[in-house]
Short mmCIF file of C-alpha atoms in Angstrom, two decimals:
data_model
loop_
_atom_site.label_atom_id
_atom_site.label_comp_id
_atom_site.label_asym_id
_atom_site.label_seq_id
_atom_site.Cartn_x
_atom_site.Cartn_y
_atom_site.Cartn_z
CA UNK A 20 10.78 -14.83 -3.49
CA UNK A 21 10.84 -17.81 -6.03
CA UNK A 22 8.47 -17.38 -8.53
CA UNK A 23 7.32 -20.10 -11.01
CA UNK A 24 8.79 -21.56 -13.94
CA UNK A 25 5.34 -21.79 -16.14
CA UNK A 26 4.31 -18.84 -17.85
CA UNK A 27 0.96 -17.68 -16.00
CA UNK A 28 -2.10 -18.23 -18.65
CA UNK A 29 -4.79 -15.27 -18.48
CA UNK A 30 -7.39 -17.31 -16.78
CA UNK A 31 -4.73 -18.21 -14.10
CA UNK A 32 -4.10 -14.86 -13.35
CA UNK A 33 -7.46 -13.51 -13.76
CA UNK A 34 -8.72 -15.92 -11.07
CA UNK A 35 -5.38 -14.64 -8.69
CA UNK A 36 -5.76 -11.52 -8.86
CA UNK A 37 -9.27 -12.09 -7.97
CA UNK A 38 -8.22 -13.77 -5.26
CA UNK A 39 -5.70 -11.48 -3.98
CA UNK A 40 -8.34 -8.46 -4.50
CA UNK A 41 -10.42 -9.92 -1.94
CA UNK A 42 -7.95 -10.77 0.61
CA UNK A 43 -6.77 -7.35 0.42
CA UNK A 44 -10.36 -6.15 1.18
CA UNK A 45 -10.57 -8.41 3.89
CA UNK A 46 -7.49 -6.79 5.49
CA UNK A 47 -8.44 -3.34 4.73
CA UNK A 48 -11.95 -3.54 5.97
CA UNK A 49 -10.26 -5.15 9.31
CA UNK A 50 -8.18 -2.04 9.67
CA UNK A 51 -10.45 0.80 9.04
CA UNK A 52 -13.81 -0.70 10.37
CA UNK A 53 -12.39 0.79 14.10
CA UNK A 54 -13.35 3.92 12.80
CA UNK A 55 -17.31 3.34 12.53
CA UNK A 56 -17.08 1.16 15.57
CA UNK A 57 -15.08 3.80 17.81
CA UNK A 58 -18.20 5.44 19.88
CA UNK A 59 -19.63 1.97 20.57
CA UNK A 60 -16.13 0.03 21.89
CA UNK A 61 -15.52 3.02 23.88
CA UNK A 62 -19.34 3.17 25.72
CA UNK A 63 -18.97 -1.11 26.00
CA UNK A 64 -15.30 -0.75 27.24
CA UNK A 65 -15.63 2.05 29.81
CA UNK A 66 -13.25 4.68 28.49
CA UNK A 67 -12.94 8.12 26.87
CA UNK A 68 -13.18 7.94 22.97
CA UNK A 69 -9.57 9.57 22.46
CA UNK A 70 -8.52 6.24 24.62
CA UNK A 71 -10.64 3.91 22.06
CA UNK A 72 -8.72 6.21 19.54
CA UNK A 73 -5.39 4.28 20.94
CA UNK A 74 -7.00 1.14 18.85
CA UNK A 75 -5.93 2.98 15.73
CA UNK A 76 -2.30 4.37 16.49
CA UNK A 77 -1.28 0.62 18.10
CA UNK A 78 -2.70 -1.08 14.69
CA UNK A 79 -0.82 1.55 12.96
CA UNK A 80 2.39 1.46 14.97
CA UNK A 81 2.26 -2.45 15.21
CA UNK A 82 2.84 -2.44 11.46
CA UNK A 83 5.66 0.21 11.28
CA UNK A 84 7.53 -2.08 13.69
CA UNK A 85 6.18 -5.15 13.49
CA UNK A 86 6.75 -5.34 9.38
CA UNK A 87 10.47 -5.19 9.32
CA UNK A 88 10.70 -7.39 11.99
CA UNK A 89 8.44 -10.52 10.65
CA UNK A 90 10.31 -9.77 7.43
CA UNK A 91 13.88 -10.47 8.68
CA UNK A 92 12.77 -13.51 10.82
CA UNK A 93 10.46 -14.88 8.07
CA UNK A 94 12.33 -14.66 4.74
CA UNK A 95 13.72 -18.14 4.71
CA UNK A 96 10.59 -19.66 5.70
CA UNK A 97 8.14 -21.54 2.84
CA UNK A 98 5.85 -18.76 1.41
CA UNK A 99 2.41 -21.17 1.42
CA UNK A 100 3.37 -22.29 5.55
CA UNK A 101 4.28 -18.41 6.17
CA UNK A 102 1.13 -17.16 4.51
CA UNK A 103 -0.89 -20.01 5.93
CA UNK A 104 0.36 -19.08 9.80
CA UNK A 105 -0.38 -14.95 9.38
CA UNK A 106 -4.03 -15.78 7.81
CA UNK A 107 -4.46 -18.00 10.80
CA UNK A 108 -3.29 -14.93 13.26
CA UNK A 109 -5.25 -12.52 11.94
CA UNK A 110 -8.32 -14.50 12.13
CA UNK A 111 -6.52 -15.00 15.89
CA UNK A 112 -6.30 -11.08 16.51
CA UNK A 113 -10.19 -10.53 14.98
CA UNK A 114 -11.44 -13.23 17.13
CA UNK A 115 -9.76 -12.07 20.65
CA UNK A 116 -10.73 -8.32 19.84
CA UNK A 117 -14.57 -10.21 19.38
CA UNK A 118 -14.29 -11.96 22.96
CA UNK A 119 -12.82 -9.09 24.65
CA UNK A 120 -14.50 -8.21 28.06
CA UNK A 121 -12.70 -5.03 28.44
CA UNK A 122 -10.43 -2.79 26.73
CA UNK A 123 -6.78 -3.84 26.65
CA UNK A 124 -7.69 -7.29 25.52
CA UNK A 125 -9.27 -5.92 22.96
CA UNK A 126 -5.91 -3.67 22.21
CA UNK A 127 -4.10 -6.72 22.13
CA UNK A 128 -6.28 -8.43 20.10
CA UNK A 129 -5.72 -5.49 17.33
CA UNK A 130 -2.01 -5.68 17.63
CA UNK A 131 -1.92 -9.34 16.95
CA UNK A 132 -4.25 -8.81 13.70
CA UNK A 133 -1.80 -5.74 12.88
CA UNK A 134 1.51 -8.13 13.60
CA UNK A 135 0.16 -10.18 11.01
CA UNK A 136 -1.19 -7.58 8.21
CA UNK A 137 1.85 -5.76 8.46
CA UNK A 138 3.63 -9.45 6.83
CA UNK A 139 0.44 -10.46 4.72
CA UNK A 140 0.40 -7.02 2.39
CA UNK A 141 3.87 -7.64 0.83
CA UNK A 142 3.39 -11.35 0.55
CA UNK A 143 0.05 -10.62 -1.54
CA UNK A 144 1.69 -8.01 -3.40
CA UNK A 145 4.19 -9.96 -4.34
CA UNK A 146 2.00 -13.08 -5.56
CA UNK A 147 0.81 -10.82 -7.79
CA UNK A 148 4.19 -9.19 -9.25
CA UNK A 149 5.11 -13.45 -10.26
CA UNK A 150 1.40 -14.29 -11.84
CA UNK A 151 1.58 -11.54 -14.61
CA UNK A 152 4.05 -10.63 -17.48
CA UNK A 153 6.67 -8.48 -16.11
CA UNK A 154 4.90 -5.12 -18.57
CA UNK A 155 1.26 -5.78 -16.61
CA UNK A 156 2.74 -6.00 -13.14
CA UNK A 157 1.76 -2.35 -12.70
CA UNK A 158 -1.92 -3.55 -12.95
CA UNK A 159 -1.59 -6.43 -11.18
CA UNK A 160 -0.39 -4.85 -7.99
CA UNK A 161 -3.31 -1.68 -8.82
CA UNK A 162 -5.92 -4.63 -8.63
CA UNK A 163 -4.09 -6.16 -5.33
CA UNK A 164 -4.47 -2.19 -3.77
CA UNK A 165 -8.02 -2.04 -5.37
CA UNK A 166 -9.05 -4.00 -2.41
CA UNK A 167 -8.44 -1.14 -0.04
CA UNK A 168 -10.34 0.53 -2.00
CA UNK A 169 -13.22 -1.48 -2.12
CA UNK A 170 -12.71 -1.66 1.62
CA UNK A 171 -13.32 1.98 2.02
CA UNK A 172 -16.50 1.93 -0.44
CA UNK A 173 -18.13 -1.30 0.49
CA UNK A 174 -16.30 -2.85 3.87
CA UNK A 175 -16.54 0.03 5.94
CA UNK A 176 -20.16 1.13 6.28
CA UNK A 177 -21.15 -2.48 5.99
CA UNK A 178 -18.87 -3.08 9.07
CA UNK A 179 -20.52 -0.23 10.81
CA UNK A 180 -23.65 -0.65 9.79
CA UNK A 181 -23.06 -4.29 11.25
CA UNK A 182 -22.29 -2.92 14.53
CA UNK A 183 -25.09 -0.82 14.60
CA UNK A 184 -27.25 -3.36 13.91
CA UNK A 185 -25.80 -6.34 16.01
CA UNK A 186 -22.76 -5.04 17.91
CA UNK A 187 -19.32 -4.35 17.16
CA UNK A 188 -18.28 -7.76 18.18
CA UNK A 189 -20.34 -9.15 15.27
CA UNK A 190 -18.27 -6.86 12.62
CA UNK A 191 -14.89 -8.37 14.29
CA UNK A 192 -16.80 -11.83 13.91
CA UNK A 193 -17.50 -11.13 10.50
CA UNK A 194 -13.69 -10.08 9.61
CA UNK A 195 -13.06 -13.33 11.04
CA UNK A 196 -15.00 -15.64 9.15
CA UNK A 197 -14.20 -13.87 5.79
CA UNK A 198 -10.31 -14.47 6.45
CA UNK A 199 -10.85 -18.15 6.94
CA UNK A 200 -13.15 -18.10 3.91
CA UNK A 201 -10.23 -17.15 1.81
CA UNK A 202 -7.57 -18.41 3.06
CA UNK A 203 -7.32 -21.78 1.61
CA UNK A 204 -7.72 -20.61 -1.89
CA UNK A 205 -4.53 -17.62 -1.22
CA UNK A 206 -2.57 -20.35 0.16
CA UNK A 207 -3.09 -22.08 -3.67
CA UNK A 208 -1.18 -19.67 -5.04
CA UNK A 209 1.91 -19.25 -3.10
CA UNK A 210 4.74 -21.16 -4.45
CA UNK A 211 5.82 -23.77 -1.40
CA UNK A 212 9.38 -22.93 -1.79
CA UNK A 213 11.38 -20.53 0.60
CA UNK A 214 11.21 -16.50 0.39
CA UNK A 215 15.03 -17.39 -0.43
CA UNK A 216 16.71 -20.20 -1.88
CA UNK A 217 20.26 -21.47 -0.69
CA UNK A 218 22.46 -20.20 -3.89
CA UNK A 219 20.80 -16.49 -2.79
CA UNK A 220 21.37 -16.94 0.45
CA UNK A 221 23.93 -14.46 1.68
CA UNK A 222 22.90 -13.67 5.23
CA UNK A 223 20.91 -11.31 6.67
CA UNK A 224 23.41 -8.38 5.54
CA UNK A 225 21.73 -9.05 2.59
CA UNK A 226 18.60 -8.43 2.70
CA UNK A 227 19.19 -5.42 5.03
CA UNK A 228 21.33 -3.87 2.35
CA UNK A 229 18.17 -3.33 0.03
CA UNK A 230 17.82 -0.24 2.93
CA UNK A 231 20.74 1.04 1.96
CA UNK A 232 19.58 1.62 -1.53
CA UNK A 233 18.87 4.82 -2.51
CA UNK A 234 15.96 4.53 -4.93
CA UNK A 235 14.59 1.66 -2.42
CA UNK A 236 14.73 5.42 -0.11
CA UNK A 237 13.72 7.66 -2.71
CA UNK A 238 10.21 5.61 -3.07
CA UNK A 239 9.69 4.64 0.81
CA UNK A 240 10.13 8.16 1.19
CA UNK A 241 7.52 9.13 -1.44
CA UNK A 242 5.06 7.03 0.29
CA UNK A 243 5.54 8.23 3.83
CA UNK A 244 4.89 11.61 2.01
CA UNK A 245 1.85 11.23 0.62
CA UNK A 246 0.10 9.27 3.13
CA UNK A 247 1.25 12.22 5.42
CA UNK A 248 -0.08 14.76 2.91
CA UNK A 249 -3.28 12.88 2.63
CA UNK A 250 -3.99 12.04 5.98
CA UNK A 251 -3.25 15.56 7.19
CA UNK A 252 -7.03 16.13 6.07
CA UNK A 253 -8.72 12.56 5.86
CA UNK A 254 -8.25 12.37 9.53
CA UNK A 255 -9.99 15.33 10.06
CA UNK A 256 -12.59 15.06 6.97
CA UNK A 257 -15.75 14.80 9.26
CA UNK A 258 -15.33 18.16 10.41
CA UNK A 259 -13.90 19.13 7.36
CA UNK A 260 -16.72 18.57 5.40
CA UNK A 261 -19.30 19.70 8.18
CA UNK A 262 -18.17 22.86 9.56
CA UNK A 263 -15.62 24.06 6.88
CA UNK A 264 -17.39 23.33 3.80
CA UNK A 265 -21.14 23.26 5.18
CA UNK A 266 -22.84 20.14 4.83
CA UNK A 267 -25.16 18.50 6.98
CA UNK A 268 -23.64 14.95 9.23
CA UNK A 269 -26.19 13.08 7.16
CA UNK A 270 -23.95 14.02 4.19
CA UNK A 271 -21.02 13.11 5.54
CA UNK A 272 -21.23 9.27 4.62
CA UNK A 273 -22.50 9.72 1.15
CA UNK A 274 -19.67 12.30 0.16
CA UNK A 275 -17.37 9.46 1.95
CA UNK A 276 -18.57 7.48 -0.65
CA UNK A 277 -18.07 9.56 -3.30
CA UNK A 278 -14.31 9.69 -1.83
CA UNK A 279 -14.06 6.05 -2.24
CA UNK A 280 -15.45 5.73 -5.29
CA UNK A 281 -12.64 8.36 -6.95
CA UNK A 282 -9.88 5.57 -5.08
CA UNK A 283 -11.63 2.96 -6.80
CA UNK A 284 -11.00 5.24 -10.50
CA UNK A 285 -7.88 6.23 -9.49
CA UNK A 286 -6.18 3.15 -8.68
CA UNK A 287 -7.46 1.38 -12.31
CA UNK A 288 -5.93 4.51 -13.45
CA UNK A 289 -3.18 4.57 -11.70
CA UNK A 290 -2.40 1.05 -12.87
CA UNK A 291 -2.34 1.74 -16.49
CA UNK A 292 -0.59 4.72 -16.32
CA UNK A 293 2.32 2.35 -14.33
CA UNK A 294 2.47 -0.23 -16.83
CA UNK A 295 3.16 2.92 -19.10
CA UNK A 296 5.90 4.43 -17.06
CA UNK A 297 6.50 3.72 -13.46
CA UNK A 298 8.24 6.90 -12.52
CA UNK A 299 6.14 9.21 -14.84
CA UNK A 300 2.77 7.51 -13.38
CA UNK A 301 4.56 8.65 -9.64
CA UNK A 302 5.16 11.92 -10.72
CA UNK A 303 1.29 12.31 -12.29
CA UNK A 304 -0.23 10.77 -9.42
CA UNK A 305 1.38 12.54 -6.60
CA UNK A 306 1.67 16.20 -8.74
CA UNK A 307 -2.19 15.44 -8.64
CA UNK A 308 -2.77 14.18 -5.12
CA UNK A 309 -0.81 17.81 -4.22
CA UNK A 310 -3.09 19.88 -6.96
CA UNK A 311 -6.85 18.36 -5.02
CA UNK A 312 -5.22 18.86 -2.03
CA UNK A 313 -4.26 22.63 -2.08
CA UNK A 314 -7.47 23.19 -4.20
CA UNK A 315 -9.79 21.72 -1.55
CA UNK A 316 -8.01 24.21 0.62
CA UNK A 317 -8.92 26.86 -1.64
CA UNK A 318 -12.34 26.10 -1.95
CA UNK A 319 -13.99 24.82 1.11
CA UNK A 320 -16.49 27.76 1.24
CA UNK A 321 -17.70 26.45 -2.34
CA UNK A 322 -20.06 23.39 -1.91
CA UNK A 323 -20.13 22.04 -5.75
CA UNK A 324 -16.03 22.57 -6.11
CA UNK A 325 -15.32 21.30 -2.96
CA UNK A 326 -17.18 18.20 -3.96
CA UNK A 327 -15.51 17.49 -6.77
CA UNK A 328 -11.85 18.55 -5.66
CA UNK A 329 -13.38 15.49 -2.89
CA UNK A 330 -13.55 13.02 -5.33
CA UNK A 331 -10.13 13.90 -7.19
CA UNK A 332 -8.43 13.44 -3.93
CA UNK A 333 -9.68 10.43 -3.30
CA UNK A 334 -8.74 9.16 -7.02
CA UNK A 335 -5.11 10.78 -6.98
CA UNK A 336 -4.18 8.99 -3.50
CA UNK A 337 -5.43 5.39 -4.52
CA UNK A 338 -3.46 6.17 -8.36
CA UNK A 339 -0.61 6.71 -5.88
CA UNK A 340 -0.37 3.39 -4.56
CA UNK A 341 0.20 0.97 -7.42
CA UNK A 342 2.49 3.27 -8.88
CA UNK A 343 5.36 3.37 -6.07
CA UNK A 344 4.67 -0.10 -5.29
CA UNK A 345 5.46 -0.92 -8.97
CA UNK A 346 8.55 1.11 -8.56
CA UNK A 347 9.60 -0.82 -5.16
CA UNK A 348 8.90 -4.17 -6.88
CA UNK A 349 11.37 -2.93 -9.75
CA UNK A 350 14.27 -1.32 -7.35
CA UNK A 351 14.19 -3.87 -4.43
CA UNK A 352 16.53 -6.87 -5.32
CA UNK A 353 14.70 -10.50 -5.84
CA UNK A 354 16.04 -11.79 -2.17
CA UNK A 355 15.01 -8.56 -0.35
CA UNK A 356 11.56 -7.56 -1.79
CA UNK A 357 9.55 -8.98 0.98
CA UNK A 358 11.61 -6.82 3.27
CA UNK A 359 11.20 -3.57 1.08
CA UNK A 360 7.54 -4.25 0.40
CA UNK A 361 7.58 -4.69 4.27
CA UNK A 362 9.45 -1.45 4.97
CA UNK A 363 6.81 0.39 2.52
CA UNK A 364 3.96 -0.54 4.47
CA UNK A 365 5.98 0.55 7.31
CA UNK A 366 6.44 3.89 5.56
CA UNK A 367 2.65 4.61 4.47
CA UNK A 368 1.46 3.36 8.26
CA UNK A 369 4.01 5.94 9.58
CA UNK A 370 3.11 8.47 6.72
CA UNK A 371 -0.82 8.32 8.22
CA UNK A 372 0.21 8.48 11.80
CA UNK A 373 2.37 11.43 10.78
CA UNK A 374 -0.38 13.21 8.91
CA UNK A 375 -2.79 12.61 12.25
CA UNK A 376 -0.41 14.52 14.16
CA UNK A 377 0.19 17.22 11.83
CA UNK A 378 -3.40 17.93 11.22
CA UNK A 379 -4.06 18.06 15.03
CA UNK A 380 -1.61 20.72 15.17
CA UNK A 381 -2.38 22.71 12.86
CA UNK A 382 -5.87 22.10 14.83
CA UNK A 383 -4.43 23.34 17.99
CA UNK A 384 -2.51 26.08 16.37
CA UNK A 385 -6.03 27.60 15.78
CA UNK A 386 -5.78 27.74 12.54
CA UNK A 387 -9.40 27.20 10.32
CA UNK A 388 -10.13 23.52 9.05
CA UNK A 389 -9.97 24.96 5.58
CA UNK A 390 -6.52 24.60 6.17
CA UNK A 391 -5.82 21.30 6.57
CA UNK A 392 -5.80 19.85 2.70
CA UNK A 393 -3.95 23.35 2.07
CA UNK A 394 -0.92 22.10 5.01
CA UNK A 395 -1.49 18.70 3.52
CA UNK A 396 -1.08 19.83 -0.08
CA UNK A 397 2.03 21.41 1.04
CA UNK A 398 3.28 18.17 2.02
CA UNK A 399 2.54 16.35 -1.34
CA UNK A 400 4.31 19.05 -3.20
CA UNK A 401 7.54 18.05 -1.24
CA UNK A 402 6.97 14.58 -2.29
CA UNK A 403 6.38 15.71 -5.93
CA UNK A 404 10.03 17.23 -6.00
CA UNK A 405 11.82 14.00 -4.56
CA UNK A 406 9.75 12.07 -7.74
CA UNK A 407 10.68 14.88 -10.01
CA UNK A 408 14.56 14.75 -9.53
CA UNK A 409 14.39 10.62 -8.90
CA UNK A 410 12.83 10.80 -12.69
CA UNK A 411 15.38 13.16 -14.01
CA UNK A 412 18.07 11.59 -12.47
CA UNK A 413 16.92 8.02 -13.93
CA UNK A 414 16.50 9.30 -17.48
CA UNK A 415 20.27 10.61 -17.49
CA UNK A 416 21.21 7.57 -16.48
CA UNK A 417 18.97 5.33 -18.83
CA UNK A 418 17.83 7.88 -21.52
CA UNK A 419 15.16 5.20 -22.75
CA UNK A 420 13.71 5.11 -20.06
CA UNK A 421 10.65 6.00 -21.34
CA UNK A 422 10.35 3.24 -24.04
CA UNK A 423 10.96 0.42 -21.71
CA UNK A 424 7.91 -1.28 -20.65
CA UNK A 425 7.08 -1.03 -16.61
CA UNK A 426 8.13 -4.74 -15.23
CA UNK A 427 11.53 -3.88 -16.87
CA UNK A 428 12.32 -0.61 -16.99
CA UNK A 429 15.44 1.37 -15.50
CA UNK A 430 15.05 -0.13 -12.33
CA UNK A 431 16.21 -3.29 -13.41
CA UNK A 432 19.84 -1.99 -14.82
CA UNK A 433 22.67 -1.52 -13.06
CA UNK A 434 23.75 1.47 -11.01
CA UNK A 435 24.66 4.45 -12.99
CA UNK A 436 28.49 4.69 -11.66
CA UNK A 437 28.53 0.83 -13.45
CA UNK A 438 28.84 0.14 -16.78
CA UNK A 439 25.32 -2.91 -17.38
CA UNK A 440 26.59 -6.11 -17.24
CA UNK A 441 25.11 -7.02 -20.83
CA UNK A 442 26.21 -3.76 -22.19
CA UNK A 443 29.69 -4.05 -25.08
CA UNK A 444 31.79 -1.38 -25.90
CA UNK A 445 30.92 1.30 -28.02
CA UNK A 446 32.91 -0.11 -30.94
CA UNK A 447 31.90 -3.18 -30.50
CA UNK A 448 28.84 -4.75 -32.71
CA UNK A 449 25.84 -3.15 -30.66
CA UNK A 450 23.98 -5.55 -28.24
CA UNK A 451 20.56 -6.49 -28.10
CA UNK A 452 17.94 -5.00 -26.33
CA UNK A 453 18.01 -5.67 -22.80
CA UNK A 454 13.94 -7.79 -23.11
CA UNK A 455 15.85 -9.90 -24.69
CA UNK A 456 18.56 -10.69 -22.75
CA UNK A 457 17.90 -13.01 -20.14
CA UNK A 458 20.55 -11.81 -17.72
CA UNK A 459 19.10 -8.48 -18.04
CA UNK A 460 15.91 -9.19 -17.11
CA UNK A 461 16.71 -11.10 -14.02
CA UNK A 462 19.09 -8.54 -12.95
CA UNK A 463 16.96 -6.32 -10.55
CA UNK A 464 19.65 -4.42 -8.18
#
């Protein structure tokens, strides 16, 4: 992706970022608001609610294969006329799902809006990698995945309370009308160049190569992991909360909130702690996501810990985020990171619909709800080893690591089996430091 030749001025990015908050809301409200909306589609439509519950793994699936696939076809194309098209299909997808008369057209009114979030996500968080400093990309891209969020605090019980109030279709109206609302001023700030320009154009064996990348797998992997780990219990937090823990259903949305408003925390922390370190803020956040995890487990016959082990979980998944997308942004090479930030979304979509599964098994199985963030936890601690050895492997292999800033740290150098391009020999007159080196800082692997 070309990014511009001015240096971005504070106000510039301020108002970006901004910008790029609220379209990720907008997309994030339009993929969880099913959930609120679930009993009523599936009395209006005619069908069982684990049928209506089909709404959720197509959106979810649509983007696991869907992503890859836009991002192959699309990566030559002008960013403003690509982003400009998918803003215009997901109002598309929003607006059939509105007008739907029955069931499937509603289903493939989802999968449109899903074809085009699953393109729009790395677009947006890649806008914001080029309108900051290299050292505050970490916040940038934690403000771009503070809309999510924000979706979960504010977009959906407005949504559902919308649908109460008027009817579902109204909420899918509404998701509508807030996508064109912003999409002339996100179109503004991406650069109308191609996702590729012809001197890095070397075929499509190019771009696909960023998959064979090991720290591209390391990270993708990472994700998958914790959105597995987390939504091992999230999917199953009504319940959870209800006839594990002991509260009343009329608790259940204001402890939701509570959930949301420990993302909102976590992912400002999570942000700083990335511009900081990008590999120590992944090893932090997901050591914590596993800790609130097993300790919700532990505790779910204990209202007061329980609630607070609530809220840490919900602040140690949303610090997750910005951190391995920081990382991605770092490992992926310039002419592939729409595809790897493509292939991430791929990995946290499959990550939930794994964690879904698991928890219904574990569900079947018999076993007591109380286990479910215990299972869950289990699975975060597996992440937390692959982040562990990726950060011990990096600092043998670029032992300062840990004094580099995060838009330019080891990611950036060469492979270890390589000697760095800028680097002389050791009896040689020393050479500079790499931040100020310009090949060194444009050469992301």
């Amino acid at each position: 992706m070309h990014t511009s030749s001015n240096p971005p001025t504070e106000r510039g990015s301020a108002w970006a970022l901004a910008v790029l908050t609220l379209c990720s809301f907008t997309l994030g409200t339009g993929e969880i608001m099913i959930a609120g909306l679930l009993p009523d589609i599936a009395a209006d439509a005619g069908v069982s609610l684990s049928t209506a519950g089909l709404l959720v793994s197509s959106f979810a699936m649509t983007v696991v294969i869907g992503g890859p696939v836009l991002a192959l076809t699309t990566g030559r194309a002008r960013r403003r006329h690509l982003l400009l098209a998918l803003m215009i299909t997901y109002v598309l997808g929003n607006v059939v799902s509105a007008v739907a008369t029955s069931f499937w057209p509603l289903a493939i009114g989802r999968i449109i809006a899903a074809l085009a979030h699953s393109a729009l996500m790395p677009l947006f968080f890649g806008i914001a990698a080029d309108v900051v400093p290299p050292h505050k990309r970490g916040m940038a891209v934690a403000r771009v995945s503070l809309g999510f969020s924000l979706a979960m605090i504010a977009g959906l019980p407005i949504g559902t309370a919308l649908g109460q109030w008027l009817s579902w279709r109204a909420t899918f109206w509404a998701v509508a009308a807030l996508t064109l609302a912003v999409t002339v001023p996100v179109a503004a700030l991406a650069p109308n160049t191609p996702g590729i320009s012809a001197d890095e154009d070397q075929g499509r064996l190019a771009e696909l190569r960023v998959l064979g990348d090991r720290r591209v797998q390391i990270v993708t992997g990472i994700t998958a992991l914790c959105a597995a780990a987390s939504f091992t219990a999230y999917t199953y937090v009504t319940p959870l909360l209800t006839d594990a823990v002991g509260f009343s259903e009329s608790a259940v949305t204001p402890l939701l909130l509570l959930f949301g408003i420990g993302g909102t925390v976590g992912n400002l922390i999570g942000g700083r702690l990335t511009d900081r370190s990008v590999l120590g803020a992944v090893s932090v956040c997901v050591a914590t996501l596993a800790g609130s995890l097993l300790l919700l487990g532990a505790t779910t016959s204990f209202k007061t810990p329980a609630v607070g082990f609530l809220f840490l979980f919900g602040a140690a998944y949303y610090a997750v985020m910005p951190a391995v997308n920081t990382r991605l942004l770092n490992v992926a090479s310039q002419q592939a990171r729409t595809l790897a930030l493509t292939v991430q979304s791929s990995a946290f979509n499959l990550g939930t619909a794994l964690g879904g599964w698991l928890g219904g098994r574990v569900i079947a199985a018999g076993a007591p709800l109380g286990w479910l963030p215990a299972v869950g936890g289990g699975v975060a601690v597996l992440a937390l080893v692959f982040a562990l050895v990726e950060m011990a492997g990096e600092r043998r292999r670029t032992p300062v690591a840990d004094q580099e800033p995060a838009g330019e740290e080891p990611a950036d150098q060469e492979p270890a089996d390589q000697e760095p391009a800028d680097q002389e020999p050791a009896d040689q007159e020393p050479a500079r430091p790499a931040v100020e080196t310009p090949k060194a800082a444009e050469s992301t692997v």
